[in-house]
mmCIF file of C-alpha atoms in Angstrom:
data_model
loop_
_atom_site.group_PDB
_atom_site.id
_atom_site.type_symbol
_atom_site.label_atom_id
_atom_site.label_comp_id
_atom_site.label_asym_id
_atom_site.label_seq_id
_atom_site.Cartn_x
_atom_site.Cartn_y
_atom_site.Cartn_z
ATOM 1 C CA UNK D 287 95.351 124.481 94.642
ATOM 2 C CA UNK D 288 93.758 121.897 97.208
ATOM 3 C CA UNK D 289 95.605 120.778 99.928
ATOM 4 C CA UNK D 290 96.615 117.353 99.207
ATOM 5 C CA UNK D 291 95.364 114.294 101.675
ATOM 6 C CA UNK D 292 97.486 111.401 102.816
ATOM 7 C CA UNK D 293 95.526 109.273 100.644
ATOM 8 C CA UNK D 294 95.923 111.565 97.468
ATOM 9 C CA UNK D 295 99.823 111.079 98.131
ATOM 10 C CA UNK D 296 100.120 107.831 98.119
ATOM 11 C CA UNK D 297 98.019 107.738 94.827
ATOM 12 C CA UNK D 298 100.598 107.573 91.694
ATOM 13 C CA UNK D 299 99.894 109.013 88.432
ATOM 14 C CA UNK D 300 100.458 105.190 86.582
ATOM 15 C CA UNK D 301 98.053 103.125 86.909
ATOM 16 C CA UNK D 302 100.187 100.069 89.414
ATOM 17 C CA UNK D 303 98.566 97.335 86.741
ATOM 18 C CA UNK D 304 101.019 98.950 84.544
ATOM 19 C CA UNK D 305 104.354 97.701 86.397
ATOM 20 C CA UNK D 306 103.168 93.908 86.321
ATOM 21 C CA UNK D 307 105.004 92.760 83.079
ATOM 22 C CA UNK D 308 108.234 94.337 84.993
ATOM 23 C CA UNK D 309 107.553 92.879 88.212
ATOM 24 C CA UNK D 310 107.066 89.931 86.736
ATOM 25 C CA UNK D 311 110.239 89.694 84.896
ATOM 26 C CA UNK D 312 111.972 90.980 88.197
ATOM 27 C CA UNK D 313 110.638 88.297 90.081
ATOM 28 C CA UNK D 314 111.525 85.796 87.142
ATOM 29 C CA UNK D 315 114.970 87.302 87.800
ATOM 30 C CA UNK D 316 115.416 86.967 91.386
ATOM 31 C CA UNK D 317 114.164 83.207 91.212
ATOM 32 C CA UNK D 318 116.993 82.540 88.317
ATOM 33 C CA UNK D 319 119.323 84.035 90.982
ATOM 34 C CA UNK D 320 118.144 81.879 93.674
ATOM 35 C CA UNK D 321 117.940 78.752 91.286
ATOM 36 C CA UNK D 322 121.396 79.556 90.036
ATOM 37 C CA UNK D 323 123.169 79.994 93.982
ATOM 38 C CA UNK D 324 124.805 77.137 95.583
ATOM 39 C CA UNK D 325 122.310 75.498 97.412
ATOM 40 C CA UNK D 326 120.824 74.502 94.125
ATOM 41 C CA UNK D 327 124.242 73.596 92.350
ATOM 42 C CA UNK D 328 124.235 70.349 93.755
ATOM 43 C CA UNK D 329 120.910 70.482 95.321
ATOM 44 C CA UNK D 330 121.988 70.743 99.191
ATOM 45 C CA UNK D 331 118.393 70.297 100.914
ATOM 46 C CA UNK D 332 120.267 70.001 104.460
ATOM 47 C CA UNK D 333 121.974 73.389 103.996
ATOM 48 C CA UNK D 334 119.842 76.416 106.457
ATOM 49 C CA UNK D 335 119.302 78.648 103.562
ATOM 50 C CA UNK D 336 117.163 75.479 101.491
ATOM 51 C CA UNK D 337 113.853 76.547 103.084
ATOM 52 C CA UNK D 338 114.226 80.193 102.765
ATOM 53 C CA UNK D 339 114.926 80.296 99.414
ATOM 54 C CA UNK D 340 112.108 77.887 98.695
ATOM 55 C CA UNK D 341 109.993 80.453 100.760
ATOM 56 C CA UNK D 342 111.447 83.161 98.276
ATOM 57 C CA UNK D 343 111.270 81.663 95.236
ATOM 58 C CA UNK D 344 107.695 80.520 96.222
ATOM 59 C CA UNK D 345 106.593 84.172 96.406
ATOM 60 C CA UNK D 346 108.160 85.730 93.655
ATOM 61 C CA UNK D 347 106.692 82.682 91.720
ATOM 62 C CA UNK D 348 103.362 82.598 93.242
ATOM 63 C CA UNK D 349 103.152 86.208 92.213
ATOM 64 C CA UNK D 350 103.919 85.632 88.583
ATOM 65 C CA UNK D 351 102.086 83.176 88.197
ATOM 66 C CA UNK D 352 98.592 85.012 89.355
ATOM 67 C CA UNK D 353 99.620 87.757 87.091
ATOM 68 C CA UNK D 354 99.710 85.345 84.441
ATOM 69 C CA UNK D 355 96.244 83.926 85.506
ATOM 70 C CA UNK D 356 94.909 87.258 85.515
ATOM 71 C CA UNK D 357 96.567 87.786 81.397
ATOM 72 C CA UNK D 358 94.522 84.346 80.691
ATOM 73 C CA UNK D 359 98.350 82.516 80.418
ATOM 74 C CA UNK D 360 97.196 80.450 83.312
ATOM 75 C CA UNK D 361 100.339 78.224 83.843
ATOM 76 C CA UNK D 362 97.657 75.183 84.233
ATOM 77 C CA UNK D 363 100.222 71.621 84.393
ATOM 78 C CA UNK D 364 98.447 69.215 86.649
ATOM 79 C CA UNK D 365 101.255 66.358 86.739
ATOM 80 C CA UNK D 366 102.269 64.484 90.063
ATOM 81 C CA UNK D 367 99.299 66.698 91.798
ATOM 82 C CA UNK D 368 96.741 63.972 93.262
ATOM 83 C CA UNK D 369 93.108 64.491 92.168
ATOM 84 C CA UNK D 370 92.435 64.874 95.898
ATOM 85 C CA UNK D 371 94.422 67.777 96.343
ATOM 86 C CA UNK D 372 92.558 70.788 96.780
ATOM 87 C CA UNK D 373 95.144 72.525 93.968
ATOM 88 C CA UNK D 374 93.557 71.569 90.499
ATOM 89 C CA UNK D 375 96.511 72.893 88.967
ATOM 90 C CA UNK D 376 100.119 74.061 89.573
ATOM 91 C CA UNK D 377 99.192 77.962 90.198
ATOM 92 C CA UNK D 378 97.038 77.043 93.037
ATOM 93 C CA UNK D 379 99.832 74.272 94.364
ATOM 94 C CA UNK D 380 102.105 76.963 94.477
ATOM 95 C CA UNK D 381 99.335 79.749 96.279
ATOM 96 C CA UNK D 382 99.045 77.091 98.789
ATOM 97 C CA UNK D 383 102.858 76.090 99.369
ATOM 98 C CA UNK D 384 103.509 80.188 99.545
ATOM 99 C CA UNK D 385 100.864 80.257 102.082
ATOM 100 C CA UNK D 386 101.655 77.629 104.089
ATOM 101 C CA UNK D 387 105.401 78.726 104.247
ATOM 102 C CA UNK D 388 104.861 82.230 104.954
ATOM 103 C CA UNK D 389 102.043 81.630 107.894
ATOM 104 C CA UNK D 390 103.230 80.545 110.437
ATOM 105 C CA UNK D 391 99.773 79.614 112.154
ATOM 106 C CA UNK D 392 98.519 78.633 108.861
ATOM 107 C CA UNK D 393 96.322 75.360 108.559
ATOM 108 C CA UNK D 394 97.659 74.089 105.695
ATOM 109 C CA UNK D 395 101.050 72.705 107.715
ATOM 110 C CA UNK D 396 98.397 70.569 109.745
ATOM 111 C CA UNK D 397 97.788 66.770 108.531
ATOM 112 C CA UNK D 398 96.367 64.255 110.720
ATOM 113 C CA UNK D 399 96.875 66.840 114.186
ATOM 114 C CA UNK D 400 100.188 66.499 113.183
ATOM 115 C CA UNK D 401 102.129 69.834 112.271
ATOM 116 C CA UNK D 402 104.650 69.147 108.964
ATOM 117 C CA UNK D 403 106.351 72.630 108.317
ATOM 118 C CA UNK D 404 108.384 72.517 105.550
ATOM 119 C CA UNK D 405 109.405 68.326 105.413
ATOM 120 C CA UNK D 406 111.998 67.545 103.017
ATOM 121 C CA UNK D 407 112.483 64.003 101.357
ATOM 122 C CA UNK D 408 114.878 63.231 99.130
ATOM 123 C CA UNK D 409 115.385 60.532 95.988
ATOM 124 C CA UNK D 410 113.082 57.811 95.949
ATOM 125 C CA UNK D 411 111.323 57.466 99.437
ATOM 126 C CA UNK D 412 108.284 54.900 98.890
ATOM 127 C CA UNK D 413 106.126 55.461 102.391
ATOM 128 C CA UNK D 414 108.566 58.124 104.192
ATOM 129 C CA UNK D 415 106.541 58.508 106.350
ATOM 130 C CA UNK D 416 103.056 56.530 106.909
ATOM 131 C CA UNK D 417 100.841 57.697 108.899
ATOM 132 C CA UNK D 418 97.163 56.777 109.735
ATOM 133 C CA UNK D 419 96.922 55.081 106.181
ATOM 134 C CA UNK D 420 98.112 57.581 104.010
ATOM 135 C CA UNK D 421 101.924 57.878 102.458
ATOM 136 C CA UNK D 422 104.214 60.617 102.508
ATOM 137 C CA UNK D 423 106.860 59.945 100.094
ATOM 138 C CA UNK D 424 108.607 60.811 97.113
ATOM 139 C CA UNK D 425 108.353 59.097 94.155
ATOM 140 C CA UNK D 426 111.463 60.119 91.738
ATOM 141 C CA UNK D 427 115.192 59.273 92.296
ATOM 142 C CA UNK D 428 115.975 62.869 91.098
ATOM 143 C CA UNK D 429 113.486 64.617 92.843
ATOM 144 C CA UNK D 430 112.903 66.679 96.462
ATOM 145 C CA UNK D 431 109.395 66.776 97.775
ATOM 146 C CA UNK D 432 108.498 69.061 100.379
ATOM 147 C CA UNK D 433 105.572 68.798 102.642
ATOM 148 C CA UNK D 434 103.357 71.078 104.312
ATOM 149 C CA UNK D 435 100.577 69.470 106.074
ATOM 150 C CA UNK D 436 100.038 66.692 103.665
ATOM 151 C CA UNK D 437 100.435 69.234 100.158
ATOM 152 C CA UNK D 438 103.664 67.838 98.240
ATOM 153 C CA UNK D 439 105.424 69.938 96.165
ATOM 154 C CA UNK D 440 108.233 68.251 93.773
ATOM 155 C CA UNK D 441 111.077 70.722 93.532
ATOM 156 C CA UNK D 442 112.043 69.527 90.049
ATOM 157 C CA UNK D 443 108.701 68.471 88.262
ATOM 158 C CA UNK D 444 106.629 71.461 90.444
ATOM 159 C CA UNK D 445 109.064 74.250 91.207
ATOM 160 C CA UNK D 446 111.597 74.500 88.525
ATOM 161 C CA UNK D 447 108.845 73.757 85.755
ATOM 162 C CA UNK D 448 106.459 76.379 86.619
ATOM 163 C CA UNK D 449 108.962 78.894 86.751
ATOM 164 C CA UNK D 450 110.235 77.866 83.205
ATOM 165 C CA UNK D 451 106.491 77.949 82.028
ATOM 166 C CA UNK D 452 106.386 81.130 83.348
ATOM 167 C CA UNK D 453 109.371 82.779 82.246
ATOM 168 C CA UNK D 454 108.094 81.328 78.665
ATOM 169 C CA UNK D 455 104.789 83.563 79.382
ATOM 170 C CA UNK D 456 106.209 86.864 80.076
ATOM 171 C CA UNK D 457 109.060 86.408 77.476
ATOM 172 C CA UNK D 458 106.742 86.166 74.723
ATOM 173 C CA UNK D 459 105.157 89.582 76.114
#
């Protein structure tokens, strides 16, 4: 028998495309988790675990929801995403919210030479924050926005949709 490489070790016998339904659905359950914790029941934006949770729940989701895309179940909603926006449609919002929140020196927190990391508005917020002509704001009473750079993402209409969309995908697997 050969001797076996490095390489031919870290080789398994399944193919990895295989374990996608299930890491899907694992990632679907972690987000429920995180969804169903107590910063989320009331919605406590202040509290210090907020953004990492949002930074988890963005990468389990983001994940799911490119394994999706890649089934043709392309979670596609383009509500309260501006026609500007680079995103044309809720999976590629949430790529670039994932990768703005996990890198650090990542050029999507830039707007204006201004550096907005993870900015949190609450309820109804009409011009937030104004700067150079353009609005940062949220538009719903029961709705968070967060901003990276100038890329909103609604935690109701954004967030907790997709991942309902995309629970609805991999449930009817």
């Amino acid at each position: 028998m050969p001797k076996q490489t490095e390489s031919d070790m870290r080789k398994t016998v399944d193919n990895p495309a295989d374990y996608g339904d299930r890491d899907a659905e694992t990632s679907l359950m972690i987000i429920k988790r995180i969804f169903e914790s107590p910063i989320f029941n009331p919605i406590d934006g202040r509290s210090p675990y907020f953004q990492p949770c949002i930074t988890q729940v963005l990468i389990e989701l983001n994940d799911v929801l490119q394994k999706a895309a890649k089934k043709n179940l392309r979670v596609t909603f383009t509500d309260d995403i501006p026609q500007s926006a680079k995103a044309k449609d809720i999976t590629d919002l949430i790529n670039d919210c994932r990768n703005a929140s996990c890198h650090v020196p990542s050029g999507k927190r830039i707007f204006e030479n201004n550096k907005f990391t993870f900015c949190v508005i609450s309820g109804y917020s009409p011009q937030a924050m104004f700067i150079n002509g353009t609005a940062l704001e949220c538009d719903y009473h029961d709705d968070i926005a967060i901003f990276w750079g100038n890329t909103r993402l609604y935690l109701v209409r954004h967030l907790f949709r997709a991942f309902h969309e995309a629970n609805a995908v991999f449930s009817d697997l």
